[in-house]
Amino acid sequence: FDAHNRFEETLLHPLLSERAESAALGTPGLPREVRIARIVDDHVSQHRAVRDGLDAGPTAALRGVLGSLREHLASEERTLLAPLPRPGA
């Protein structure tokens, strides 16, 4: 789990930067690099929260972690696996 997350985290910024070259990844009034940094920070924070929850132990806490993991995976599908908008579209 930790090795997967570290590997993913090393690829995330370069992947988003490359993606930003062909898509409007920026938010109006917010530079692309700032947007990318926020996405990466949020994603890394989600990884840490899941890890902390997995270390918690009790069943109730584990249920919460599994819910967070579902949200994390859904977020990845929405942001990282979504089709790229075409420039000018």
PDB file of N, CA, C and O in Angstrom, residues 2-56:
ATOM      1  N   ASP A   2       1.815   1.309   0.924  1.00  0.00           N
ATOM      2  CA  ASP A   2       2.676   2.491   1.004  1.00  0.00           C
ATOM      3  C   ASP A   2       3.564   2.631  -0.227  1.00  0.00           C
ATOM      4  O   ASP A   2       3.749   3.740  -0.738  1.00  0.00           O
ATOM      5  N   ALA A   3       4.098   1.508  -0.713  1.00  0.00           N
ATOM      6  CA  ALA A   3       4.948   1.570  -1.904  1.00  0.00           C
ATOM      7  C   ALA A   3       4.141   2.043  -3.111  1.00  0.00           C
ATOM      8  O   ALA A   3       4.623   2.854  -3.905  1.00  0.00           O
ATOM      9  N   HIS A   4       2.917   1.546  -3.238  1.00  0.00           N
ATOM     10  CA  HIS A   4       2.046   1.978  -4.337  1.00  0.00           C
ATOM     11  C   HIS A   4       1.805   3.480  -4.252  1.00  0.00           C
ATOM     12  O   HIS A   4       1.914   4.189  -5.258  1.00  0.00           O
ATOM     13  N   ASN A   5       1.473   3.974  -3.061  1.00  0.00           N
ATOM     14  CA  ASN A   5       1.198   5.403  -2.902  1.00  0.00           C
ATOM     15  C   ASN A   5       2.419   6.253  -3.201  1.00  0.00           C
ATOM     16  O   ASN A   5       2.310   7.292  -3.871  1.00  0.00           O
ATOM     17  N   ARG A   6       3.590   5.841  -2.723  1.00  0.00           N
ATOM     18  CA  ARG A   6       4.809   6.611  -3.011  1.00  0.00           C
ATOM     19  C   ARG A   6       5.069   6.661  -4.519  1.00  0.00           C
ATOM     20  O   ARG A   6       5.412   7.713  -5.063  1.00  0.00           O
ATOM     21  N   PHE A   7       4.920   5.511  -5.177  1.00  0.00           N
ATOM     22  CA  PHE A   7       5.107   5.464  -6.628  1.00  0.00           C
ATOM     23  C   PHE A   7       4.113   6.385  -7.330  1.00  0.00           C
ATOM     24  O   PHE A   7       4.487   7.190  -8.188  1.00  0.00           O
ATOM     25  N   GLU A   8       2.853   6.296  -6.951  1.00  0.00           N
ATOM     26  CA  GLU A   8       1.818   7.136  -7.552  1.00  0.00           C
ATOM     27  C   GLU A   8       2.105   8.615  -7.317  1.00  0.00           C
ATOM     28  O   GLU A   8       1.962   9.433  -8.225  1.00  0.00           O
ATOM     29  N   GLU A   9       2.542   8.942  -6.115  1.00  0.00           N
ATOM     30  CA  GLU A   9       2.823  10.338  -5.784  1.00  0.00           C
ATOM     31  C   GLU A   9       3.991  10.892  -6.593  1.00  0.00           C
ATOM     32  O   GLU A   9       4.002  12.081  -6.924  1.00  0.00           O
ATOM     33  N   THR A  10       4.978  10.059  -6.947  1.00  0.00           N
ATOM     34  CA  THR A  10       6.092  10.546  -7.764  1.00  0.00           C
ATOM     35  C   THR A  10       5.650  10.815  -9.198  1.00  0.00           C
ATOM     36  O   THR A  10       6.236  11.645  -9.880  1.00  0.00           O
ATOM     37  N   LEU A  11       4.624  10.112  -9.652  1.00  0.00           N
ATOM     38  CA  LEU A  11       4.153  10.278 -11.027  1.00  0.00           C
ATOM     39  C   LEU A  11       3.080  11.345 -11.187  1.00  0.00           C
ATOM     40  O   LEU A  11       2.866  11.841 -12.291  1.00  0.00           O
ATOM     41  N   LEU A  12       2.408  11.689 -10.103  1.00  0.00           N
ATOM     42  CA  LEU A  12       1.220  12.537 -10.208  1.00  0.00           C
ATOM     43  C   LEU A  12       1.517  13.922 -10.784  1.00  0.00           C
ATOM     44  O   LEU A  12       0.857  14.354 -11.728  1.00  0.00           O
ATOM     45  N   HIS A  13       2.502  14.616 -10.243  1.00  0.00           N
ATOM     46  CA  HIS A  13       2.785  15.974 -10.740  1.00  0.00           C
ATOM     47  C   HIS A  13       3.215  15.951 -12.210  1.00  0.00           C
ATOM     48  O   HIS A  13       2.668  16.718 -13.015  1.00  0.00           O
ATOM     49  N   PRO A  14       4.166  15.087 -12.601  1.00  0.00           N
ATOM     50  CA  PRO A  14       4.541  15.053 -14.020  1.00  0.00           C
ATOM     51  C   PRO A  14       3.358  14.690 -14.934  1.00  0.00           C
ATOM     52  O   PRO A  14       3.204  15.260 -16.010  1.00  0.00           O
ATOM     53  N   LEU A  15       2.517  13.766 -14.482  1.00  0.00           N
ATOM     54  CA  LEU A  15       1.354  13.378 -15.276  1.00  0.00           C
ATOM     55  C   LEU A  15       0.401  14.547 -15.465  1.00  0.00           C
ATOM     56  O   LEU A  15      -0.049  14.832 -16.580  1.00  0.00           O
ATOM     57  N   LEU A  16       0.111  15.246 -14.378  1.00  0.00           N
ATOM     58  CA  LEU A  16      -0.791  16.394 -14.478  1.00  0.00           C
ATOM     59  C   LEU A  16      -0.175  17.524 -15.293  1.00  0.00           C
ATOM     60  O   LEU A  16      -0.877  18.209 -16.029  1.00  0.00           O
ATOM     61  N   SER A  17       1.131  17.724 -15.158  1.00  0.00           N
ATOM     62  CA  SER A  17       1.799  18.759 -15.947  1.00  0.00           C
ATOM     63  C   SER A  17       1.724  18.446 -17.432  1.00  0.00           C
ATOM     64  O   SER A  17       1.453  19.323 -18.258  1.00  0.00           O
ATOM     65  N   GLU A  18       1.959  17.180 -17.774  1.00  0.00           N
ATOM     66  CA  GLU A  18       1.861  16.762 -19.177  1.00  0.00           C
ATOM     67  C   GLU A  18       0.436  16.926 -19.681  1.00  0.00           C
ATOM     68  O   GLU A  18       0.204  17.422 -20.772  1.00  0.00           O
ATOM     69  N   ARG A  19      -0.505  16.542 -18.851  1.00  0.00           N
ATOM     70  CA  ARG A  19      -1.914  16.654 -19.207  1.00  0.00           C
ATOM     71  C   ARG A  19      -2.308  18.123 -19.401  1.00  0.00           C
ATOM     72  O   ARG A  19      -3.093  18.444 -20.273  1.00  0.00           O
ATOM     73  N   ALA A  20      -1.730  18.982 -18.592  1.00  0.00           N
ATOM     74  CA  ALA A  20      -2.042  20.409 -18.663  1.00  0.00           C
ATOM     75  C   ALA A  20      -1.596  21.016 -19.988  1.00  0.00           C
ATOM     76  O   ALA A  20      -2.141  22.016 -20.434  1.00  0.00           O
ATOM     77  N   GLU A  21      -0.605  20.400 -20.625  1.00  0.00           N
ATOM     78  CA  GLU A  21      -0.125  20.905 -21.912  1.00  0.00           C
ATOM     79  C   GLU A  21      -1.213  20.804 -22.983  1.00  0.00           C
ATOM     80  O   GLU A  21      -1.273  21.611 -23.891  1.00  0.00           O
ATOM     81  N   SER A  22      -2.077  19.793 -22.869  1.00  0.00           N
ATOM     82  CA  SER A  22      -3.078  19.571 -23.912  1.00  0.00           C
ATOM     83  C   SER A  22      -4.494  19.876 -23.448  1.00  0.00           C
ATOM     84  O   SER A  22      -5.445  19.630 -24.168  1.00  0.00           O
ATOM     85  N   ALA A  23      -4.657  20.385 -22.226  1.00  0.00           N
ATOM     86  CA  ALA A  23      -5.998  20.642 -21.712  1.00  0.00           C
ATOM     87  C   ALA A  23      -6.010  21.921 -20.894  1.00  0.00           C
ATOM     88  O   ALA A  23      -4.989  22.367 -20.398  1.00  0.00           O
ATOM     89  N   ALA A  24      -7.179  22.468 -20.732  1.00  0.00           N
ATOM     90  CA  ALA A  24      -7.345  23.652 -19.894  1.00  0.00           C
ATOM     91  C   ALA A  24      -7.486  23.194 -18.453  1.00  0.00           C
ATOM     92  O   ALA A  24      -8.581  23.085 -17.930  1.00  0.00           O
ATOM     93  N   LEU A  25      -6.363  22.889 -17.803  1.00  0.00           N
ATOM     94  CA  LEU A  25      -6.396  22.383 -16.441  1.00  0.00           C
ATOM     95  C   LEU A  25      -6.511  23.516 -15.434  1.00  0.00           C
ATOM     96  O   LEU A  25      -6.912  23.303 -14.312  1.00  0.00           O
ATOM     97  N   GLY A  26      -6.178  24.702 -15.832  1.00  0.00           N
ATOM     98  CA  GLY A  26      -6.236  25.825 -14.910  1.00  0.00           C
ATOM     99  C   GLY A  26      -7.655  26.232 -14.567  1.00  0.00           C
ATOM    100  O   GLY A  26      -8.601  25.918 -15.262  1.00  0.00           O
ATOM    101  N   THR A  27      -7.796  26.913 -13.457  1.00  0.00           N
ATOM    102  CA  THR A  27      -9.059  27.481 -13.019  1.00  0.00           C
ATOM    103  C   THR A  27      -8.974  28.967 -13.322  1.00  0.00           C
ATOM    104  O   THR A  27      -7.907  29.553 -13.151  1.00  0.00           O
ATOM    105  N   PRO A  28     -10.080  29.585 -13.767  1.00  0.00           N
ATOM    106  CA  PRO A  28     -10.008  31.026 -14.048  1.00  0.00           C
ATOM    107  C   PRO A  28      -9.387  31.790 -12.887  1.00  0.00           C
ATOM    108  O   PRO A  28      -9.782  31.629 -11.742  1.00  0.00           O
ATOM    109  N   GLY A  29      -8.372  32.562 -13.187  1.00  0.00           N
ATOM    110  CA  GLY A  29      -7.683  33.355 -12.179  1.00  0.00           C
ATOM    111  C   GLY A  29      -6.662  32.580 -11.362  1.00  0.00           C
ATOM    112  O   GLY A  29      -6.049  33.117 -10.459  1.00  0.00           O
ATOM    113  N   LEU A  30      -6.474  31.302 -11.670  1.00  0.00           N
ATOM    114  CA  LEU A  30      -5.547  30.468 -10.911  1.00  0.00           C
ATOM    115  C   LEU A  30      -4.583  29.796 -11.882  1.00  0.00           C
ATOM    116  O   LEU A  30      -5.007  29.058 -12.760  1.00  0.00           O
ATOM    117  N   PRO A  31      -3.281  30.056 -11.772  1.00  0.00           N
ATOM    118  CA  PRO A  31      -2.315  29.456 -12.695  1.00  0.00           C
ATOM    119  C   PRO A  31      -2.331  27.930 -12.632  1.00  0.00           C
ATOM    120  O   PRO A  31      -2.627  27.336 -11.597  1.00  0.00           O
ATOM    121  N   ARG A  32      -2.003  27.307 -13.746  1.00  0.00           N
ATOM    122  CA  ARG A  32      -1.993  25.834 -13.823  1.00  0.00           C
ATOM    123  C   ARG A  32      -1.127  25.194 -12.753  1.00  0.00           C
ATOM    124  O   ARG A  32      -1.511  24.207 -12.151  1.00  0.00           O
ATOM    125  N   GLU A  33       0.080  25.736 -12.532  1.00  0.00           N
ATOM    126  CA  GLU A  33       0.979  25.134 -11.547  1.00  0.00           C
ATOM    127  C   GLU A  33       0.373  25.164 -10.146  1.00  0.00           C
ATOM    128  O   GLU A  33       0.567  24.239  -9.361  1.00  0.00           O
ATOM    129  N   VAL A  34      -0.356  26.227  -9.832  1.00  0.00           N
ATOM    130  CA  VAL A  34      -1.008  26.311  -8.522  1.00  0.00           C
ATOM    131  C   VAL A  34      -2.110  25.258  -8.440  1.00  0.00           C
ATOM    132  O   VAL A  34      -2.245  24.556  -7.439  1.00  0.00           O
ATOM    133  N   ARG A  35      -2.887  25.126  -9.498  1.00  0.00           N
ATOM    134  CA  ARG A  35      -3.953  24.121  -9.545  1.00  0.00           C
ATOM    135  C   ARG A  35      -3.362  22.719  -9.418  1.00  0.00           C
ATOM    136  O   ARG A  35      -3.860  21.897  -8.653  1.00  0.00           O
ATOM    137  N   ILE A  36      -2.295  22.442 -10.144  1.00  0.00           N
ATOM    138  CA  ILE A  36      -1.653  21.126 -10.084  1.00  0.00           C
ATOM    139  C   ILE A  36      -1.126  20.869  -8.666  1.00  0.00           C
ATOM    140  O   ILE A  36      -1.318  19.779  -8.115  1.00  0.00           O
ATOM    141  N   ALA A  37      -0.492  21.852  -8.058  1.00  0.00           N
ATOM    142  CA  ALA A  37       0.034  21.688  -6.699  1.00  0.00           C
ATOM    143  C   ALA A  37      -1.088  21.376  -5.718  1.00  0.00           C
ATOM    144  O   ALA A  37      -0.933  20.524  -4.835  1.00  0.00           O
ATOM    145  N   ARG A  38      -2.220  22.027  -5.887  1.00  0.00           N
ATOM    146  CA  ARG A  38      -3.358  21.765  -4.997  1.00  0.00           C
ATOM    147  C   ARG A  38      -3.894  20.355  -5.189  1.00  0.00           C
ATOM    148  O   ARG A  38      -4.234  19.682  -4.225  1.00  0.00           O
ATOM    149  N   ILE A  39      -3.987  19.908  -6.431  1.00  0.00           N
ATOM    150  CA  ILE A  39      -4.461  18.549  -6.706  1.00  0.00           C
ATOM    151  C   ILE A  39      -3.517  17.541  -6.070  1.00  0.00           C
ATOM    152  O   ILE A  39      -3.954  16.583  -5.411  1.00  0.00           O
ATOM    153  N   VAL A  40      -2.213  17.732  -6.252  1.00  0.00           N
ATOM    154  CA  VAL A  40      -1.221  16.809  -5.695  1.00  0.00           C
ATOM    155  C   VAL A  40      -1.289  16.818  -4.167  1.00  0.00           C
ATOM    156  O   VAL A  40      -1.327  15.752  -3.533  1.00  0.00           O
ATOM    157  N   ASP A  41      -1.329  17.995  -3.555  1.00  0.00           N
ATOM    158  CA  ASP A  41      -1.397  18.083  -2.093  1.00  0.00           C
ATOM    159  C   ASP A  41      -2.636  17.396  -1.550  1.00  0.00           C
ATOM    160  O   ASP A  41      -2.571  16.664  -0.555  1.00  0.00           O
ATOM    161  N   ASP A  42      -3.768  17.620  -2.194  1.00  0.00           N
ATOM    162  CA  ASP A  42      -5.016  16.990  -1.761  1.00  0.00           C
ATOM    163  C   ASP A  42      -4.918  15.473  -1.871  1.00  0.00           C
ATOM    164  O   ASP A  42      -5.313  14.740  -0.970  1.00  0.00           O
ATOM    165  N   HIS A  43      -4.352  15.007  -2.970  1.00  0.00           N
ATOM    166  CA  HIS A  43      -4.232  13.569  -3.202  1.00  0.00           C
ATOM    167  C   HIS A  43      -3.312  12.917  -2.175  1.00  0.00           C
ATOM    168  O   HIS A  43      -3.634  11.863  -1.612  1.00  0.00           O
ATOM    169  N   VAL A  44      -2.181  13.553  -1.901  1.00  0.00           N
ATOM    170  CA  VAL A  44      -1.241  13.028  -0.907  1.00  0.00           C
ATOM    171  C   VAL A  44      -1.899  13.032   0.476  1.00  0.00           C
ATOM    172  O   VAL A  44      -1.759  12.072   1.247  1.00  0.00           O
ATOM    173  N   SER A  45      -2.661  14.067   0.795  1.00  0.00           N
ATOM    174  CA  SER A  45      -3.370  14.125   2.079  1.00  0.00           C
ATOM    175  C   SER A  45      -4.377  12.982   2.200  1.00  0.00           C
ATOM    176  O   SER A  45      -4.529  12.394   3.276  1.00  0.00           O
ATOM    177  N   GLN A  46      -5.056  12.663   1.097  1.00  0.00           N
ATOM    178  CA  GLN A  46      -5.986  11.540   1.106  1.00  0.00           C
ATOM    179  C   GLN A  46      -5.247  10.237   1.381  1.00  0.00           C
ATOM    180  O   GLN A  46      -5.719   9.399   2.168  1.00  0.00           O
ATOM    181  N   HIS A  47      -4.086  10.061   0.770  1.00  0.00           N
ATOM    182  CA  HIS A  47      -3.288   8.858   1.036  1.00  0.00           C
ATOM    183  C   HIS A  47      -2.929   8.763   2.517  1.00  0.00           C
ATOM    184  O   HIS A  47      -3.033   7.689   3.123  1.00  0.00           O
ATOM    185  N   ARG A  48      -2.482   9.881   3.105  1.00  0.00           N
ATOM    186  CA  ARG A  48      -2.082   9.878   4.509  1.00  0.00           C
ATOM    187  C   ARG A  48      -3.273   9.575   5.416  1.00  0.00           C
ATOM    188  O   ARG A  48      -3.146   8.839   6.397  1.00  0.00           O
ATOM    189  N   ALA A  49      -4.442  10.137   5.097  1.00  0.00           N
ATOM    190  CA  ALA A  49      -5.637   9.890   5.910  1.00  0.00           C
ATOM    191  C   ALA A  49      -6.039   8.424   5.866  1.00  0.00           C
ATOM    192  O   ALA A  49      -6.401   7.835   6.896  1.00  0.00           O
ATOM    193  N   VAL A  50      -5.956   7.820   4.688  1.00  0.00           N
ATOM    194  CA  VAL A  50      -6.278   6.395   4.575  1.00  0.00           C
ATOM    195  C   VAL A  50      -5.271   5.576   5.378  1.00  0.00           C
ATOM    196  O   VAL A  50      -5.648   4.663   6.117  1.00  0.00           O
ATOM    197  N   ARG A  51      -3.986   5.893   5.260  1.00  0.00           N
ATOM    198  CA  ARG A  51      -2.959   5.163   6.016  1.00  0.00           C
ATOM    199  C   ARG A  51      -3.208   5.306   7.511  1.00  0.00           C
ATOM    200  O   ARG A  51      -3.167   4.338   8.263  1.00  0.00           O
ATOM    201  N   ASP A  52      -3.481   6.526   7.985  1.00  0.00           N
ATOM    202  CA  ASP A  52      -3.740   6.746   9.409  1.00  0.00           C
ATOM    203  C   ASP A  52      -4.947   5.936   9.866  1.00  0.00           C
ATOM    204  O   ASP A  52      -4.941   5.355  10.949  1.00  0.00           O
ATOM    205  N   GLY A  53      -5.964   5.887   9.052  1.00  0.00           N
ATOM    206  CA  GLY A  53      -7.158   5.130   9.398  1.00  0.00           C
ATOM    207  C   GLY A  53      -6.902   3.639   9.434  1.00  0.00           C
ATOM    208  O   GLY A  53      -7.434   2.931  10.290  1.00  0.00           O
ATOM    209  N   LEU A  54      -6.098   3.156   8.516  1.00  0.00           N
ATOM    210  CA  LEU A  54      -5.773   1.727   8.515  1.00  0.00           C
ATOM    211  C   LEU A  54      -4.979   1.344   9.758  1.00  0.00           C
ATOM    212  O   LEU A  54      -5.051   0.206  10.220  1.00  0.00           O
ATOM    213  N   ASP A  55      -4.229   2.283  10.290  1.00  0.00           N
ATOM    214  CA  ASP A  55      -3.460   2.031  11.501  1.00  0.00           C
ATOM    215  C   ASP A  55      -4.316   2.128  12.768  1.00  0.00           C
ATOM    216  O   ASP A  55      -3.869   1.739  13.840  1.00  0.00           O
ATOM    217  N   ALA A  56      -5.542   2.645  12.644  1.00  0.00           N
ATOM    218  CA  ALA A  56      -6.392   2.915  13.808  1.00  0.00           C
ATOM    219  C   ALA A  56      -6.828   1.643  14.534  1.00  0.00           C
ATOM    220  O   ALA A  56      -6.792   1.586  15.754  1.00  0.00           O
TER     221      ALA A  56
END
